[in-house]
CSV table of C-alpha atoms in Angstrom, one decimal:
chain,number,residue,atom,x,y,z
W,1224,UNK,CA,46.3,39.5,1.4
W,1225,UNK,CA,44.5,39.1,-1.6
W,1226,UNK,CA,41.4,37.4,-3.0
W,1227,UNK,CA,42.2,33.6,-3.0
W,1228,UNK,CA,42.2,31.2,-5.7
W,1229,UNK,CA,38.5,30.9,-5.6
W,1230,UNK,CA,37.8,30.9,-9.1
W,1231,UNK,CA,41.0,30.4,-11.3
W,1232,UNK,CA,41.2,28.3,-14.2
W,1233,UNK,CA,44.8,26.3,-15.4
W,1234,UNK,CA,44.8,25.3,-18.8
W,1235,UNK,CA,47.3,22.2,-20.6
W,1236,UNK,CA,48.1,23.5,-24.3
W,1237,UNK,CA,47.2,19.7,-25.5
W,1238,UNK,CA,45.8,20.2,-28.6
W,1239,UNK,CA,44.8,22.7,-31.8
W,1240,UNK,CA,41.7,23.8,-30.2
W,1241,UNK,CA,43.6,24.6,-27.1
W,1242,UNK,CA,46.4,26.7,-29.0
W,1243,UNK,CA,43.7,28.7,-30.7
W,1244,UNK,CA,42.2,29.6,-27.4
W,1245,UNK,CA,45.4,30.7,-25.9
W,1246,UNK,CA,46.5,32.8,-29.1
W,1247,UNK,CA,43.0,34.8,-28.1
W,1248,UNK,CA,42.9,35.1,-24.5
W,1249,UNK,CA,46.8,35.7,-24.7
W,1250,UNK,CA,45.4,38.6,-27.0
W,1251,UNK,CA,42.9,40.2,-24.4
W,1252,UNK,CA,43.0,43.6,-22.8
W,1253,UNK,CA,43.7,43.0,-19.1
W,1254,UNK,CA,44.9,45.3,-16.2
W,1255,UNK,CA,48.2,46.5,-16.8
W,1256,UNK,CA,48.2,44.3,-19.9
W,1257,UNK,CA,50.4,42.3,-17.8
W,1258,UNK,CA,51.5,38.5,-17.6
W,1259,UNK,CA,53.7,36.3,-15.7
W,1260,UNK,CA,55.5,33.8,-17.6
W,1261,UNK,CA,57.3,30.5,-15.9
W,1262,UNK,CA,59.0,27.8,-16.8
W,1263,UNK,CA,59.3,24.0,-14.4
W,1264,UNK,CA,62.4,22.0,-15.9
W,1265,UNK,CA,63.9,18.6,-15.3
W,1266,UNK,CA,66.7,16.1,-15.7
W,1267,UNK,CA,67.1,14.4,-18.8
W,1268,UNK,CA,66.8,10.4,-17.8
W,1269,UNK,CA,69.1,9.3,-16.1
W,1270,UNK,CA,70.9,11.9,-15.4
W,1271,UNK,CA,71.7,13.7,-11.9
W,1272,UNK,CA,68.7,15.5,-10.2
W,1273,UNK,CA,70.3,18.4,-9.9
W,1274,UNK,CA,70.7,18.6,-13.7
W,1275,UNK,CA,67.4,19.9,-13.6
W,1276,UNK,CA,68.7,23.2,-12.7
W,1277,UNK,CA,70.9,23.6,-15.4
W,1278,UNK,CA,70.0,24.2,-19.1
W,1279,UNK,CA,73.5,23.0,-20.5
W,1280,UNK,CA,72.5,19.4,-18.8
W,1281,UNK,CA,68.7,19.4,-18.1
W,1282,UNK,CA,65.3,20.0,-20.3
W,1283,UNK,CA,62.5,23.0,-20.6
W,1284,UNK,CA,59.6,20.5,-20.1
W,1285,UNK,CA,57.0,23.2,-19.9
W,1286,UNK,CA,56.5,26.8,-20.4
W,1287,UNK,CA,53.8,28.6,-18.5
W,1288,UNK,CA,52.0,32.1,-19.1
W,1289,UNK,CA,49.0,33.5,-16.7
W,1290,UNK,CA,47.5,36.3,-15.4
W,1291,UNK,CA,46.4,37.0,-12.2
W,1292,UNK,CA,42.9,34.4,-12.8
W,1293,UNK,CA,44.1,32.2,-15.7
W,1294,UNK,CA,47.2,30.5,-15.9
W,1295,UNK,CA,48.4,28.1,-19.1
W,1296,UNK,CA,50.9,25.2,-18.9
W,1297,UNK,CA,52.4,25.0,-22.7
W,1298,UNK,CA,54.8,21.5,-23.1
W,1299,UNK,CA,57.5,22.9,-25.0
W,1300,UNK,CA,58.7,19.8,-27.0
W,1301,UNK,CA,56.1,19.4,-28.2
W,1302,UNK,CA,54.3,23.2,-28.5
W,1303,UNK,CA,57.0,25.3,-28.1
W,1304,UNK,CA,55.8,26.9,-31.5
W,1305,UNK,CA,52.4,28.6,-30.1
W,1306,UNK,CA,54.5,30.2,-27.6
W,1307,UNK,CA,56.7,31.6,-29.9
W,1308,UNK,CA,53.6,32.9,-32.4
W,1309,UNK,CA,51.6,34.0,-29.2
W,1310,UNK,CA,55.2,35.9,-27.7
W,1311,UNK,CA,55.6,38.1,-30.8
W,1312,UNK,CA,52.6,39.5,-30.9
W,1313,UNK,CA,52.5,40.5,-27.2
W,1314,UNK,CA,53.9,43.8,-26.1
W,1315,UNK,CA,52.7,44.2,-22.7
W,1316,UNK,CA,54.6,44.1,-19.1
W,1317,UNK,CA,56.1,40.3,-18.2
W,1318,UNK,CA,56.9,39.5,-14.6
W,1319,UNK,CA,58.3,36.5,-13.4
W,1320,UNK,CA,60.0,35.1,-9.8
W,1321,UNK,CA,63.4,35.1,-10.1
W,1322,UNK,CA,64.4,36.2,-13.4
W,1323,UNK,CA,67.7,34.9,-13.7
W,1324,UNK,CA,66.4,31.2,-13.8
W,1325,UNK,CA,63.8,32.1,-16.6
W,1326,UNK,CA,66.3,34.0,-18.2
W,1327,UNK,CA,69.2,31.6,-18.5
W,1328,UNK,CA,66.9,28.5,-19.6
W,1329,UNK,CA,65.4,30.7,-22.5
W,1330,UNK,CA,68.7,32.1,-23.6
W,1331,UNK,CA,69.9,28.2,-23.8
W,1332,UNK,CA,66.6,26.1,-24.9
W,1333,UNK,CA,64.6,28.7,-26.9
W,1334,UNK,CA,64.7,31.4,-30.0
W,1335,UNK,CA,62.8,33.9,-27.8
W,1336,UNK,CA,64.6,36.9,-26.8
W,1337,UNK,CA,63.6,38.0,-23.0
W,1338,UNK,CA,62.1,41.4,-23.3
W,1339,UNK,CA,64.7,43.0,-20.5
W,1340,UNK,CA,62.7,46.5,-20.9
W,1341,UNK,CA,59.3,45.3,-20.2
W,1342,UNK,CA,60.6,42.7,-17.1
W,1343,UNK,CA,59.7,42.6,-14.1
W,1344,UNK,CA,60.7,40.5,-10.8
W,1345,UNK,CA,58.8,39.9,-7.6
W,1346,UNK,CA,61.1,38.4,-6.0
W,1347,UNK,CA,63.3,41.6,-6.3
W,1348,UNK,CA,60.4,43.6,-5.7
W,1349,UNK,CA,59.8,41.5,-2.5
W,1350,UNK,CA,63.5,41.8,-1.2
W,1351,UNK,CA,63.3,45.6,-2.1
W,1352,UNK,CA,59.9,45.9,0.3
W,1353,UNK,CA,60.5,43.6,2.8
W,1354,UNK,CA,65.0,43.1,2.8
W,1355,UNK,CA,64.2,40.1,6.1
W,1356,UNK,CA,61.2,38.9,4.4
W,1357,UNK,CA,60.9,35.9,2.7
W,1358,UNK,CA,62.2,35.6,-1.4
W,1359,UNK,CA,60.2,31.7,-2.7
W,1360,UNK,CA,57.1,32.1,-4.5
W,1361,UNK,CA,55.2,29.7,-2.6
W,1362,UNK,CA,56.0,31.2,0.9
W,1363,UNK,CA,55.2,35.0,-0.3
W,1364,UNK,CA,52.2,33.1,-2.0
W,1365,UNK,CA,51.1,31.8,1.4
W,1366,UNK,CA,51.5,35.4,3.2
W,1367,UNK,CA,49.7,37.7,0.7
W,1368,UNK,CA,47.6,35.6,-1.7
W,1369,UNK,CA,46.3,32.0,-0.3
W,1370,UNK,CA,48.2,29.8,2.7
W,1371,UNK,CA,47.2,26.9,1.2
W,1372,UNK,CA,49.9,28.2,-1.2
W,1373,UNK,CA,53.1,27.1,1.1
W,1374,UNK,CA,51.9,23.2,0.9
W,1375,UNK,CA,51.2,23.0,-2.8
W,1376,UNK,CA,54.6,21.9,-3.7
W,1377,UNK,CA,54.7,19.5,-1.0
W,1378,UNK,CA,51.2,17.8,-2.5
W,1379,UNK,CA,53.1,17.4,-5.9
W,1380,UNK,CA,56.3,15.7,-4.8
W,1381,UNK,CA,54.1,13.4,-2.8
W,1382,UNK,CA,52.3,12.0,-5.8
W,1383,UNK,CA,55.7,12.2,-7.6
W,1384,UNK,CA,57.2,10.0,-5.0
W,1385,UNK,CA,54.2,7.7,-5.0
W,1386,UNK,CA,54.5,7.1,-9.0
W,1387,UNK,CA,58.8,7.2,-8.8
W,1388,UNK,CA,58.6,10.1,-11.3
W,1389,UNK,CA,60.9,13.0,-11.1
W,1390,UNK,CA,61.0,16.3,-12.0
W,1391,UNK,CA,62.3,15.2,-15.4
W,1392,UNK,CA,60.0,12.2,-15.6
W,1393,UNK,CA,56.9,13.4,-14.6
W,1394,UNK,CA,54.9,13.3,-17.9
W,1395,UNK,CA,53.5,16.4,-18.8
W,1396,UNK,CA,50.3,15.9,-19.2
W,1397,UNK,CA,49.7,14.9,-15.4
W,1398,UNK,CA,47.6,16.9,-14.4
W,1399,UNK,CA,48.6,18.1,-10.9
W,1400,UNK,CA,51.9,18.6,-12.7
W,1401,UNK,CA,50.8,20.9,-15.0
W,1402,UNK,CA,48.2,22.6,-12.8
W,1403,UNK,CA,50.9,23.3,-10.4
W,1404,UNK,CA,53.4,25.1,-13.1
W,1405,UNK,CA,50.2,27.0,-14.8
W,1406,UNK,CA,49.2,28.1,-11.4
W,1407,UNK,CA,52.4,30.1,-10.3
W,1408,UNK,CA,51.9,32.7,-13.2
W,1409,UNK,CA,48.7,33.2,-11.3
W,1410,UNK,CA,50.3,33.7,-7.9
W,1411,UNK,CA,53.4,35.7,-9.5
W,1412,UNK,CA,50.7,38.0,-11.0
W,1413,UNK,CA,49.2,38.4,-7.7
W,1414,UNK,CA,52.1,38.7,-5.8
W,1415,UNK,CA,53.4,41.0,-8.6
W,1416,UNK,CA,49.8,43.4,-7.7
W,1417,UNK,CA,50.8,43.2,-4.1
W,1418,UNK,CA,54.1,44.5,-4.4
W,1419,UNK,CA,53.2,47.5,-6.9
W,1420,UNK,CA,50.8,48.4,-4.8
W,1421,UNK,CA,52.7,48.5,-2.2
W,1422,UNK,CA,55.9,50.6,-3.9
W,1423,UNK,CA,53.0,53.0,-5.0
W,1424,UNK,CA,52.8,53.7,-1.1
W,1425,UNK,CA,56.5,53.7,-0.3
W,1426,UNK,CA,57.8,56.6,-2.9
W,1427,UNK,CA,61.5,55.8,-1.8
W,1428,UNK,CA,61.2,52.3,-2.8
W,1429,UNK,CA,59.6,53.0,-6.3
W,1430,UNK,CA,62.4,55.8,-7.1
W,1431,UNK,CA,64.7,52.5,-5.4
W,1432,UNK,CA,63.7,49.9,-7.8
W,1433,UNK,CA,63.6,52.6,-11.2
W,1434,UNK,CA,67.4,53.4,-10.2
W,1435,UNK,CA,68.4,49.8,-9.5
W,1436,UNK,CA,66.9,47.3,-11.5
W,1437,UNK,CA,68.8,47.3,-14.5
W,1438,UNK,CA,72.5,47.2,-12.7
W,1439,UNK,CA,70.6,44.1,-10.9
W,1440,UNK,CA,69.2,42.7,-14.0
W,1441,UNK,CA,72.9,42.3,-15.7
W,1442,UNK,CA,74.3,41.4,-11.6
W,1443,UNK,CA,71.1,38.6,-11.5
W,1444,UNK,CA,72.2,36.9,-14.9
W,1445,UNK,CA,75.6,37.3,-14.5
W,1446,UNK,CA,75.9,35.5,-10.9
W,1447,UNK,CA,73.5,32.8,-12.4
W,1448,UNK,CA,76.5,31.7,-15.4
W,1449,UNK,CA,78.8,34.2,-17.4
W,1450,UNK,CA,77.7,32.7,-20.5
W,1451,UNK,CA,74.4,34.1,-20.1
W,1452,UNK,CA,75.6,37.4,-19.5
W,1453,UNK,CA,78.0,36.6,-23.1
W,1454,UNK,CA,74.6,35.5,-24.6
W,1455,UNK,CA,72.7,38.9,-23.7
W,1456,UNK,CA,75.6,41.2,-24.7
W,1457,UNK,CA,76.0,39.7,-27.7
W,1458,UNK,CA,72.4,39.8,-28.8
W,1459,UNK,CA,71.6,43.3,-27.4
W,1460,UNK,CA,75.4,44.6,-28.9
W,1461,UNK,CA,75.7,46.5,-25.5
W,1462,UNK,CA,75.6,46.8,-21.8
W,1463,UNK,CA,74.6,50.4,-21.5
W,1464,UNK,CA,71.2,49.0,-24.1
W,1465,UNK,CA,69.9,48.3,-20.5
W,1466,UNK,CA,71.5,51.1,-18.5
W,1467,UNK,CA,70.5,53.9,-21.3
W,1468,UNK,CA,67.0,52.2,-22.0
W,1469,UNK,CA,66.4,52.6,-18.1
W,1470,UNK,CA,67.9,55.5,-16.2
């Protein structure tokens, strides 16, 4: 396990000041120059809950970015364009927990191309090292980073319930909302330490996830919606982009 949360800071993009500040730590040297980005999505009003999972019928209510000590919740309605400006000037690693989600919501709701060459998933990484093991965030979060981790989710749909907010009501600037999305970039990024570390140990798994991941990037997206896939193709112009970039 790793060092808890002792110590992390969560940040709500609110304001100029707080853009300006993100643009510059988002510009910082760090190790592995590596961050997580996530995304927490909702329903429009409404609508079914379950539309929440969909980006054809549900909306991208924040966007977060972190590292492995400070993680930033970014509303994208109405700040969507400091992600953007902070996104095209980063060309480090990005790792996320479960890919495919992130992926088909930006595809859909954004401008921002998903650097496929520079991603990385843990919860692939977590299937790869442990196939019996649990796959959710909070769970792996709870084994290798902080148990408090498996109950934070539960704490947020309490107050949620107490208010009658949903996912796609909650307004974004509540803060155990946003604290909660800003602070999975931090466990990704710890989790994503954890596993590297790890594969570092097990050679067979390392030559394992070089071989595989970019048949189960294309496998990920595609199971997720075929538009998606029709999305990526058409933007990258080719298939073997990822299979040629990779192997």
């Amino acid at each position: 396990m790793t060092k808890g949360l002792d110590g992390i800071q969560v940040t709500l993009v609110d304001s100029v000041e707080k853009a300006h500040q993100f643009i510059s730590w988002l510009g910082e040297r760090r190790p592995h120059n590596a961050i997580a980005v996530d995304t927490e999505t909702g329903e429009r009003p409404g609508m079914p809950r379950d539309h929440a999972l969909s980006p054809w019928h549900g909306d991208l209510r924040l966007v977060q970015v972190g590292d492995g000590m400070h993680g930033w919740s970014i509303p994208w309605q109405e700040w969507s364009g400091v992600f953007y400006e902070a996104m095209e000037k980063f060309d480090g690693p990005l790792v996320c927990h479960n890919i495919a989600f992130e992926a088909k919501w930006f595809a859909v709701k954004s401008r921002w191309d998903l650097p496929w060459q520079r991603a990385h998933d843990t919860m692939i990484m977590a299937h790869l090292i442990d196939p019996l093991g649990p796959g959710g965030l909070k769970p792996l979060s709870a084994r290798l980073v902080d148990g408090q981790a498996a109950h934070m989710q539960d704490k947020l749909e309490i107050d949620l319930a107490k208010n009658g907010w949903t996912w796609g009501t909650v307004p974004t600037n509540f803060e155990p909302y946003w604290a909660y999305g800003a602070l999975d970039t931090v466990l990704t990024m710890r989790l994503g330490k954890c596993f590297t570390i790890n594969a570092v140990q097990e050679s067979h798994t390392t030559r394992h996830m070089k071989l595989r991941w970019p048949l189960v990037k294309l496998l990920l997206v595609w199971k997720s919606t075929e538009h998606v896939l029709t999305l990526i193709i058409q933007k990258r112009n080719t298939t073997n982009f990822f299979l040629m970039q990779n192997l």
